[in-house]
Coordinates of C-alpha atoms in Angstrom, one line a residue:
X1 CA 92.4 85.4 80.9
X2 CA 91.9 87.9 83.6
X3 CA 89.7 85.8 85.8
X4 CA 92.3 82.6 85.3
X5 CA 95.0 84.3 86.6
X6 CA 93.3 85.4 90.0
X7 CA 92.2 81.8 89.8
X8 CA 96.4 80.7 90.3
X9 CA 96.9 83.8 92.3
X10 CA 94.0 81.8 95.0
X11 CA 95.2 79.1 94.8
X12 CA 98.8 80.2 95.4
X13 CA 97.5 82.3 97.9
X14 CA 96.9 78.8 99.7
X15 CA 98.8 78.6 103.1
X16 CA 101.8 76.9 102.3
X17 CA 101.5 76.8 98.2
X18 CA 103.6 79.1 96.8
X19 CA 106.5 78.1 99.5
X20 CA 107.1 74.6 98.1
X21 CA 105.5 75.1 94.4
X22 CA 108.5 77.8 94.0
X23 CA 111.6 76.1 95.1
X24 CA 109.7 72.6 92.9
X25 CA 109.9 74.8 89.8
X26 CA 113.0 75.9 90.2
X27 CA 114.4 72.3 90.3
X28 CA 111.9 71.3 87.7
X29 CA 113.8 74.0 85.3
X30 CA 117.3 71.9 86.3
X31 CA 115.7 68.8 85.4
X32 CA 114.5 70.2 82.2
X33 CA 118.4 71.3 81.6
X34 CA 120.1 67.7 82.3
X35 CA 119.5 65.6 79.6
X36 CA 120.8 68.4 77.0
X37 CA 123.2 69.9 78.8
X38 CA 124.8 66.1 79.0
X39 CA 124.4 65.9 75.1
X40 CA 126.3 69.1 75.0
X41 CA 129.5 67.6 77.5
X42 CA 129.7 64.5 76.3
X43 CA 130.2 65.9 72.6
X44 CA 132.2 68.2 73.5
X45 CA 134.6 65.7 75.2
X46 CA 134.4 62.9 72.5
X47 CA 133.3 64.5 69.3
X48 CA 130.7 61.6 68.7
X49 CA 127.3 62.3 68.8
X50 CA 126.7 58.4 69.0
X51 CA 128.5 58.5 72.8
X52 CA 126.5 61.7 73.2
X53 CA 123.3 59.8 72.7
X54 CA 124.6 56.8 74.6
X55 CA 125.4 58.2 77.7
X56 CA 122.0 60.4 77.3
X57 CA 120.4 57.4 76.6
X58 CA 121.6 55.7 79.9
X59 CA 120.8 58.8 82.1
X60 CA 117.3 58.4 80.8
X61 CA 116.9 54.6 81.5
X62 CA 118.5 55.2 85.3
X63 CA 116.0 57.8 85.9
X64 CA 112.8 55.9 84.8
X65 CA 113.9 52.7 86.7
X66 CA 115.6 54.6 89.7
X67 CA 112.3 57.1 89.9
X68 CA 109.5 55.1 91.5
X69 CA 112.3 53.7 94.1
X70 CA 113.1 57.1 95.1
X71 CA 109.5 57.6 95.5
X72 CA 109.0 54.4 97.3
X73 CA 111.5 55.7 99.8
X74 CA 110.0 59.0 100.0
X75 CA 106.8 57.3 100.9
X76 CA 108.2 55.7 103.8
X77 CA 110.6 57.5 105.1
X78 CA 109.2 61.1 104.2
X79 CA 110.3 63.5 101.8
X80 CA 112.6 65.9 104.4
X81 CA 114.9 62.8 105.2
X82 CA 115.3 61.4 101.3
X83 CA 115.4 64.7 99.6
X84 CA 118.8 65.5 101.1
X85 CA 120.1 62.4 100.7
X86 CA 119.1 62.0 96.8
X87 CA 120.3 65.3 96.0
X88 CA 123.9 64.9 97.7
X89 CA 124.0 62.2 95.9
X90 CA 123.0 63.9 93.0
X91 CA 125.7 66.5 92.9
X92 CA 128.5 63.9 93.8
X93 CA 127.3 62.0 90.5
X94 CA 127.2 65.6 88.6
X95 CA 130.8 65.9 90.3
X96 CA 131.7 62.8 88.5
X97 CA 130.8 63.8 85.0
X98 CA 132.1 66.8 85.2
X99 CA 135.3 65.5 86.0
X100 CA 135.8 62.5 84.1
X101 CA 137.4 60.3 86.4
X102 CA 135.0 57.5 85.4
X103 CA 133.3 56.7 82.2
X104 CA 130.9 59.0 80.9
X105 CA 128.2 55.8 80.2
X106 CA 128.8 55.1 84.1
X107 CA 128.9 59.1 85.3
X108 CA 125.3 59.5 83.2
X109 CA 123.6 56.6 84.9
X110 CA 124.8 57.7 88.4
X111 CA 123.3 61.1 87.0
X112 CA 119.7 59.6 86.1
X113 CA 119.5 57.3 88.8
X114 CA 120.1 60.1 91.9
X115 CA 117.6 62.8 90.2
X116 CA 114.6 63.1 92.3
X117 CA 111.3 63.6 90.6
X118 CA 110.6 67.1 92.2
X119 CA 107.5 67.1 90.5
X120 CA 105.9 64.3 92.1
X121 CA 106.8 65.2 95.3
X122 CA 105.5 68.6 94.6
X123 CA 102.2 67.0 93.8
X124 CA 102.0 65.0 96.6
X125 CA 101.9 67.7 98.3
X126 CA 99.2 69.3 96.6
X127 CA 97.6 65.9 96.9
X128 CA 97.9 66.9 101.1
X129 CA 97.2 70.3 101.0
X130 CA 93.8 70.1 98.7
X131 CA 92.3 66.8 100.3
X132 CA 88.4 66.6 101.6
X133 CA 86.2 69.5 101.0
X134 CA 89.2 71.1 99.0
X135 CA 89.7 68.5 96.0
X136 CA 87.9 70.3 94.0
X137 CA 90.8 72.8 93.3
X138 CA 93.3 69.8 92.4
X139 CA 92.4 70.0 88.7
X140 CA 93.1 73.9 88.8
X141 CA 96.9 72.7 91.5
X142 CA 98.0 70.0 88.6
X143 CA 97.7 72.8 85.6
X144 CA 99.9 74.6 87.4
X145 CA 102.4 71.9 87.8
X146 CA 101.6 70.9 83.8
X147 CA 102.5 75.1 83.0
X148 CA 105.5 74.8 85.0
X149 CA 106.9 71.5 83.7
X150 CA 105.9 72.8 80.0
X151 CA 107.8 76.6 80.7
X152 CA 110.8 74.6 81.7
X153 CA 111.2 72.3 79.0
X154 CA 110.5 75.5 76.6
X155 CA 113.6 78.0 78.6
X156 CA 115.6 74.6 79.9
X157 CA 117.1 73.5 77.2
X158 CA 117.9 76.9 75.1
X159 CA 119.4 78.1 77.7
X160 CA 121.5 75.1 77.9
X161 CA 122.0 75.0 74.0
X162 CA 123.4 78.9 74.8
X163 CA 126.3 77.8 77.0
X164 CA 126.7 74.9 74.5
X165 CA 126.9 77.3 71.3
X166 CA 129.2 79.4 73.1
X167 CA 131.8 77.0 74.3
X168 CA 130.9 76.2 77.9
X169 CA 129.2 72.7 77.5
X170 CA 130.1 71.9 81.3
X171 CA 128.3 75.2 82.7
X172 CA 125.2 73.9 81.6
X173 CA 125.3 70.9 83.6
X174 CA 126.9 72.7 86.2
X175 CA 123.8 75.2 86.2
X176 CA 121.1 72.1 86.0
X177 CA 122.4 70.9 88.9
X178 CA 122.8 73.8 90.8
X179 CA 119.0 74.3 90.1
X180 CA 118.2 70.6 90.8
X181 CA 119.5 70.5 94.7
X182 CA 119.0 74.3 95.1
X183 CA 115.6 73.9 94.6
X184 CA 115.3 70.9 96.0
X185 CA 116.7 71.5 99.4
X186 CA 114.4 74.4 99.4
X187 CA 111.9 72.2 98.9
X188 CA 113.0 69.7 101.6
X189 CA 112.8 73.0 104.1
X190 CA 109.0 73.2 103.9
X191 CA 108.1 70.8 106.5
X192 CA 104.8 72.1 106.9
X193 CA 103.3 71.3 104.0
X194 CA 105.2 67.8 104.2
X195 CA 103.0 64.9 103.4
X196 CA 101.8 63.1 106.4
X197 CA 103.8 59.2 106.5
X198 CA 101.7 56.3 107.4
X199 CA 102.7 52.8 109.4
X200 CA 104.1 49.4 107.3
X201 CA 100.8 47.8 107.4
X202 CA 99.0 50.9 105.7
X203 CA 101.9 51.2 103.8
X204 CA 101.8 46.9 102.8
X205 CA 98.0 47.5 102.2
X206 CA 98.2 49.9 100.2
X207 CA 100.6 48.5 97.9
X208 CA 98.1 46.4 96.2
X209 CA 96.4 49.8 94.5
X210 CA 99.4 49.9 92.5
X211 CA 97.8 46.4 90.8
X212 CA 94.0 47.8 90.0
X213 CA 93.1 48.2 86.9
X214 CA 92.4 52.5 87.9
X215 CA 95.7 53.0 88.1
X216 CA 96.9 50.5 85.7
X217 CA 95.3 52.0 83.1
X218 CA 96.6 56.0 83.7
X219 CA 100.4 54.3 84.1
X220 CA 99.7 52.8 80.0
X221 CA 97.7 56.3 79.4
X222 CA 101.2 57.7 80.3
X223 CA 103.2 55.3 78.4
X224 CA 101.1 56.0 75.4
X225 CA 101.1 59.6 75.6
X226 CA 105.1 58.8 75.7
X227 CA 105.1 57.0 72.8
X228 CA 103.1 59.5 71.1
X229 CA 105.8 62.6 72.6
X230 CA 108.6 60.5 70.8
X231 CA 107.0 59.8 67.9
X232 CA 106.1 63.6 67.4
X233 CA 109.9 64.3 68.2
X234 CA 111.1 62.1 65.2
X235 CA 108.1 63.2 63.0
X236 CA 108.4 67.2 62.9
X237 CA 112.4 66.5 62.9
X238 CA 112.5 64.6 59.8
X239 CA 109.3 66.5 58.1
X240 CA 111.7 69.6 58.1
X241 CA 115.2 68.0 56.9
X242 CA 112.9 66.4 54.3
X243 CA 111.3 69.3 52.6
X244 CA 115.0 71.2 52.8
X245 CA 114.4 73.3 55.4
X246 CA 115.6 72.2 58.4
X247 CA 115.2 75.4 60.4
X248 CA 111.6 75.3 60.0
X249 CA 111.8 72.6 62.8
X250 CA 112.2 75.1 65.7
X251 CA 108.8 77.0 64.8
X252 CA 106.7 74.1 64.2
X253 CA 107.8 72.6 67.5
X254 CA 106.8 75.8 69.0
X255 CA 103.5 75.6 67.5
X256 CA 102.6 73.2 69.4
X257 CA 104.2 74.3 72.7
X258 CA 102.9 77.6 73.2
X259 CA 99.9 75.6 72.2
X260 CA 100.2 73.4 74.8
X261 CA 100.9 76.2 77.9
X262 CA 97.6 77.9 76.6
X263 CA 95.8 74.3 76.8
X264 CA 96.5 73.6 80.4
X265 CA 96.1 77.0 81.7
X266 CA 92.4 77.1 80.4
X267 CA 92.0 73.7 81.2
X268 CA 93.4 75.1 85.2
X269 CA 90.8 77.7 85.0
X270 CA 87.6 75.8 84.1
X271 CA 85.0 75.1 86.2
X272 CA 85.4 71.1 86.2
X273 CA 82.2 70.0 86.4
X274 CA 80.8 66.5 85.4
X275 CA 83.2 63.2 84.9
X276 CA 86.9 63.4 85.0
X277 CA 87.2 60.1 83.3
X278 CA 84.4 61.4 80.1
X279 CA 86.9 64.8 80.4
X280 CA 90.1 62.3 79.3
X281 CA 88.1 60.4 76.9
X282 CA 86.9 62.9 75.1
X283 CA 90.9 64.7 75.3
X284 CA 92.4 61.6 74.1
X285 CA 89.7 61.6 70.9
X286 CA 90.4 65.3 70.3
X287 CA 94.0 64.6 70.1
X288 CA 93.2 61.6 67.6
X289 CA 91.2 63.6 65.5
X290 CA 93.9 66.1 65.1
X291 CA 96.9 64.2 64.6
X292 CA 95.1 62.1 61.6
X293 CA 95.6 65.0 58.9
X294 CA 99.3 64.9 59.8
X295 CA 99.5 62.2 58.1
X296 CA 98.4 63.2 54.9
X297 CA 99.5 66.9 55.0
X298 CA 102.3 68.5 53.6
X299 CA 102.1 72.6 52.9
X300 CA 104.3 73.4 56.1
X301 CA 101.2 76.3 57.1
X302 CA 98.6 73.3 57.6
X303 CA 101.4 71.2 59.2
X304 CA 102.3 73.7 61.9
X305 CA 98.2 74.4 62.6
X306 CA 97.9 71.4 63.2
X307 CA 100.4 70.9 65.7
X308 CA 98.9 73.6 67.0
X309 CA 95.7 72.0 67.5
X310 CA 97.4 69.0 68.8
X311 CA 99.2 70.9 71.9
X312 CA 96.0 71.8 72.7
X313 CA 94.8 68.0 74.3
X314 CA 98.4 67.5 75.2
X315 CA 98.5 69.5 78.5
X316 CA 94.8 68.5 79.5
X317 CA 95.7 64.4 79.3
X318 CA 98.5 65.3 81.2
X319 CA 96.5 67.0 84.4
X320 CA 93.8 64.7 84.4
X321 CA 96.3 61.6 84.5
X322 CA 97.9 63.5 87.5
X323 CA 94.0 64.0 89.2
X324 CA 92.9 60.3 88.6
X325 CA 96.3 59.0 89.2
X326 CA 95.9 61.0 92.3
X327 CA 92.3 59.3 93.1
X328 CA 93.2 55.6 92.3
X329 CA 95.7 55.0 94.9
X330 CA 96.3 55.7 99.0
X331 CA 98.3 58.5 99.8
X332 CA 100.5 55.7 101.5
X333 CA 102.2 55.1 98.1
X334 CA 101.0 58.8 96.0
X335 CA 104.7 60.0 95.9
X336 CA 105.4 56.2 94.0
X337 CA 102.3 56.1 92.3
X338 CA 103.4 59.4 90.1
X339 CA 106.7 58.6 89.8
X340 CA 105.8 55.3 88.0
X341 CA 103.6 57.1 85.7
X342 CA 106.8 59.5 84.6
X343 CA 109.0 56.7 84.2
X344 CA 106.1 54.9 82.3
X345 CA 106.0 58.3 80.2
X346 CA 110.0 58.3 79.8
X347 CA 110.2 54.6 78.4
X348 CA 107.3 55.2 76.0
X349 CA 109.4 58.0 74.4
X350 CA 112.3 56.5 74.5
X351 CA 110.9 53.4 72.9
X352 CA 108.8 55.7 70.6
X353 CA 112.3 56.9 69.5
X354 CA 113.9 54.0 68.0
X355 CA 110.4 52.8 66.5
X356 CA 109.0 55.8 64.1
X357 CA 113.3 56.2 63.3
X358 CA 112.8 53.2 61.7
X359 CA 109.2 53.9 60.0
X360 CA 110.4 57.2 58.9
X361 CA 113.2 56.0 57.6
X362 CA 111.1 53.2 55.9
X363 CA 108.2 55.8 54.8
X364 CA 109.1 59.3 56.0
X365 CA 107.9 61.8 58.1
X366 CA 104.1 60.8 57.2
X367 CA 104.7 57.3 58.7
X368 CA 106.1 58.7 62.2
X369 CA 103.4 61.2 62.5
X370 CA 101.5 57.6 62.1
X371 CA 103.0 56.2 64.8
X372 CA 101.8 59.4 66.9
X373 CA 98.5 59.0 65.9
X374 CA 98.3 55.7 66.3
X375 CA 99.0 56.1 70.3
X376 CA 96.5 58.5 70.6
X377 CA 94.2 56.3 69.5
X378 CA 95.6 53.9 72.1
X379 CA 94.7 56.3 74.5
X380 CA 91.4 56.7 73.6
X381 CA 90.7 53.0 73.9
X382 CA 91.9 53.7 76.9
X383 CA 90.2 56.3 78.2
X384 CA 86.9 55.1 77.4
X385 CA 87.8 51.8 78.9
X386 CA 88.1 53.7 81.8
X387 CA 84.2 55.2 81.7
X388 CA 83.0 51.7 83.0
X389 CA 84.8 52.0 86.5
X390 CA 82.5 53.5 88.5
X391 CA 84.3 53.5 91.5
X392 CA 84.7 56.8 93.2
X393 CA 88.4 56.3 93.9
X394 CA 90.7 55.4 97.1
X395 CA 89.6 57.9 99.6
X396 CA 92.2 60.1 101.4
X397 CA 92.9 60.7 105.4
X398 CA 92.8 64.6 106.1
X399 CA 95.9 66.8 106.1
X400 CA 97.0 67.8 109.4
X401 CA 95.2 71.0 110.6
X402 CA 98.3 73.0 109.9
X403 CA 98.7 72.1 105.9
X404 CA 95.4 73.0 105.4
X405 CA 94.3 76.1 102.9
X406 CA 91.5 78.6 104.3
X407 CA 89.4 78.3 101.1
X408 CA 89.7 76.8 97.9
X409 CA 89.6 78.8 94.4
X410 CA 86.5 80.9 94.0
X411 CA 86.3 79.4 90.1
X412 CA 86.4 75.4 91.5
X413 CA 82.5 74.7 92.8
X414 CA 81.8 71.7 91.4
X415 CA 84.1 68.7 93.0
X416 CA 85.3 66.3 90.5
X417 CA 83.3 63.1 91.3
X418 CA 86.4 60.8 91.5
X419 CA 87.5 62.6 95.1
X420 CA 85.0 62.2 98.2
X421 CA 85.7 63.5 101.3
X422 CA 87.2 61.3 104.0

């Protein structure tokens, strides 16, 4: 553990790094805080959880759809000039909800569809700041986006169930979106490390890596691993209320979260040598494997060890769909190219949702937990579908001289294979 954390200190030691990783993971936290904290207002105002989950429900859908546009923009136009723009849009939305001077429904889309993705932008950045030679620490740069996006969604939404619980609903939206355009505009300030913007014919070109089958197929391995976050949501939910003890919910979600933060901070560390692709085959059938028994288990001991053992994969899918994600397309359309896969990610929960409701209400919490397994094995098909592209990926123009890092993490020798210098 020692020797992993001076492996993030290097690479946050990288020139430029830790200026816009910061300000990204402070915004990241607000994100984190949104969809809750709207939960928490839109209760409190109308006493129905049913309009609660409606206007949730409609943030959710406005920020998958509105996502990859924003990122589209950003790919043109640069992230300095539509950072700024988003996020006063943002906080007029926020303003709106707050308020209530429209409906809620119409206030939470505005919300969703005006939230930029500050972690795709972040790693684009990365994507900039690591290119050539210096690829080989972008396994080690997305852990450290997968550790920050997993602490925030661990302290986001307490804390916004603490204002909730004690009777300020509205400041937990409030603080999200102070946190959302605070850290965002700190992250618009770090022109340095801004990714370089290409002309419309690049731009047109590029487009069409959007339609190959490389990046196709991490888009549905981030749909599935959706499907399989929503099932899980459902499953441990309704696994507790059914044995009677709903409280036991909170520790066997934690389980697998503090799991999952000690998954991709090995995972970071490691030296990454061979195939990327065989690394997310053989993630995807390790998460298979252990989310088979939840099916069958029920002494609440085994349950939660294995939900341990699942938030192990979890985080590792996650950074290699972000590396190979990051190797399948030109950087001419990388800010869009991640955004699709969250939104893809967002709609497979979300859909995921609604689906193992209805299973566990059909079967109980052994049919959702099913449904979860069942997606992983999706993603497996996947994966290993993926071992027959032998294509080394979309290589990447060179950062401008002064984005680039003096040396890359002592622990990353061996490149992954899917990045080649220009």
């Amino acid at each position: 553990m020692p020797s992993a954390s001076a492996n993030y200190r290097t690479l946050l030691r990288t020139s430029g790094a830790a200026a816009f990783f910061l300000p990204a993971a402070v915004g990241r936290l607000g994100i984190a805080m949104t969809g809750i904290g709207i939960v928490w207002l839109v209760h409190a105002r109308t006493g129905s959880y049913a309009a609660a989950g409606l206007v949730t429900g409609g943030f959710a859908v406005a920020d998958a759809v509105a996502g990859p546009q924003i990122g589209r923009l950003v790919d043109r136009f640069g992230q300095t000039r539509v950072l700024p723009c988003a996020l006063g849009a943002h906080a007029g939305a926020v303003a709106l909800l707050l308020i209530g001077t429209v409906p809620d429904l119409v206030a939470g889309v505005l919300v969703g569809a005006t939230l930029p993705q500050l972690g795709a932008l972040s790693a684009a950045r990365w994507s900039a700041l690591l290119s050539g030679e210096r690829a080989a620490a972008l396994p080690t740069a997305f852990a450290l986006e997968a550790l920050a996006n997993g602490v925030s969604y661990l302290a986001g939404p307490a804390l916004v169930s603490v204002l909730g619980a004690a009777g300020r609903p509205g400041a937990g939206v409030l603080l999200a979106a102070a946190l959302v355009v605070g850290g965002g505009l700190a992250l618009a300030l770090q022109r340095r490390t801004t990714p370089p913007l290409t002309g419309r014919a690049e731009r047109r070109h590029a487009g069409r890596a959007l339609l190959r089958s490389a990046f196709l197929r991490q888009v549905a391995l981030g749909l599935t691993l959706g499907v399989f976050f929503g099932a899980m949501q459902v499953s441990v939910t309704a696994y507790a209320v059914g044995r009677g003890t709903p409280d036991a919910a909170a520790p066997l979600y934690s389980a697998s979260n503090c799991t999952n933060l000690v998954g991709g901070w090995s995972y970071g560390a490691w030296r990454h040598g061979g195939s990327l692709r065989r690394h997310q085959a053989t993630a995807a059938a390790c998460l298979t494997l252990a989310s088979l028994p939840l099916t069958l288990l029920d002494a609440p001991l085994a349950v939660g060890a294995t939900l341990a053992l699942t938030g192990l994969a979890v985080p590792v899918l996650l950074i290699l769909t972000s590396v190979l994600t990051e190797s399948a397309v030109p950087r001419a359309v990388l800010t869009q190219a991640f955004t699709w896969g969250n939104s893809a990610s967002a709609a497979g929960m979300a859909g995921a949702a609604a689906v193992a409701g209805r299973v566990v209400d059909a079967g109980g919490a052994h049919g959702g937990f099913g449904v979860a397994a069942g997606a992983a094995a999706v993603m497996t098909v996947l994966a290993l579908s993926g071992l027959r592209d032998s294509s080394p990926g979309v290589p990447k123009p060179s950062a401008p001289t002064e984005t680039t890092a003096t040396n890359p993490p002592a622990t990353q020798q061996d490149a992954p294979t899917n990045h080649k210098a220009p």
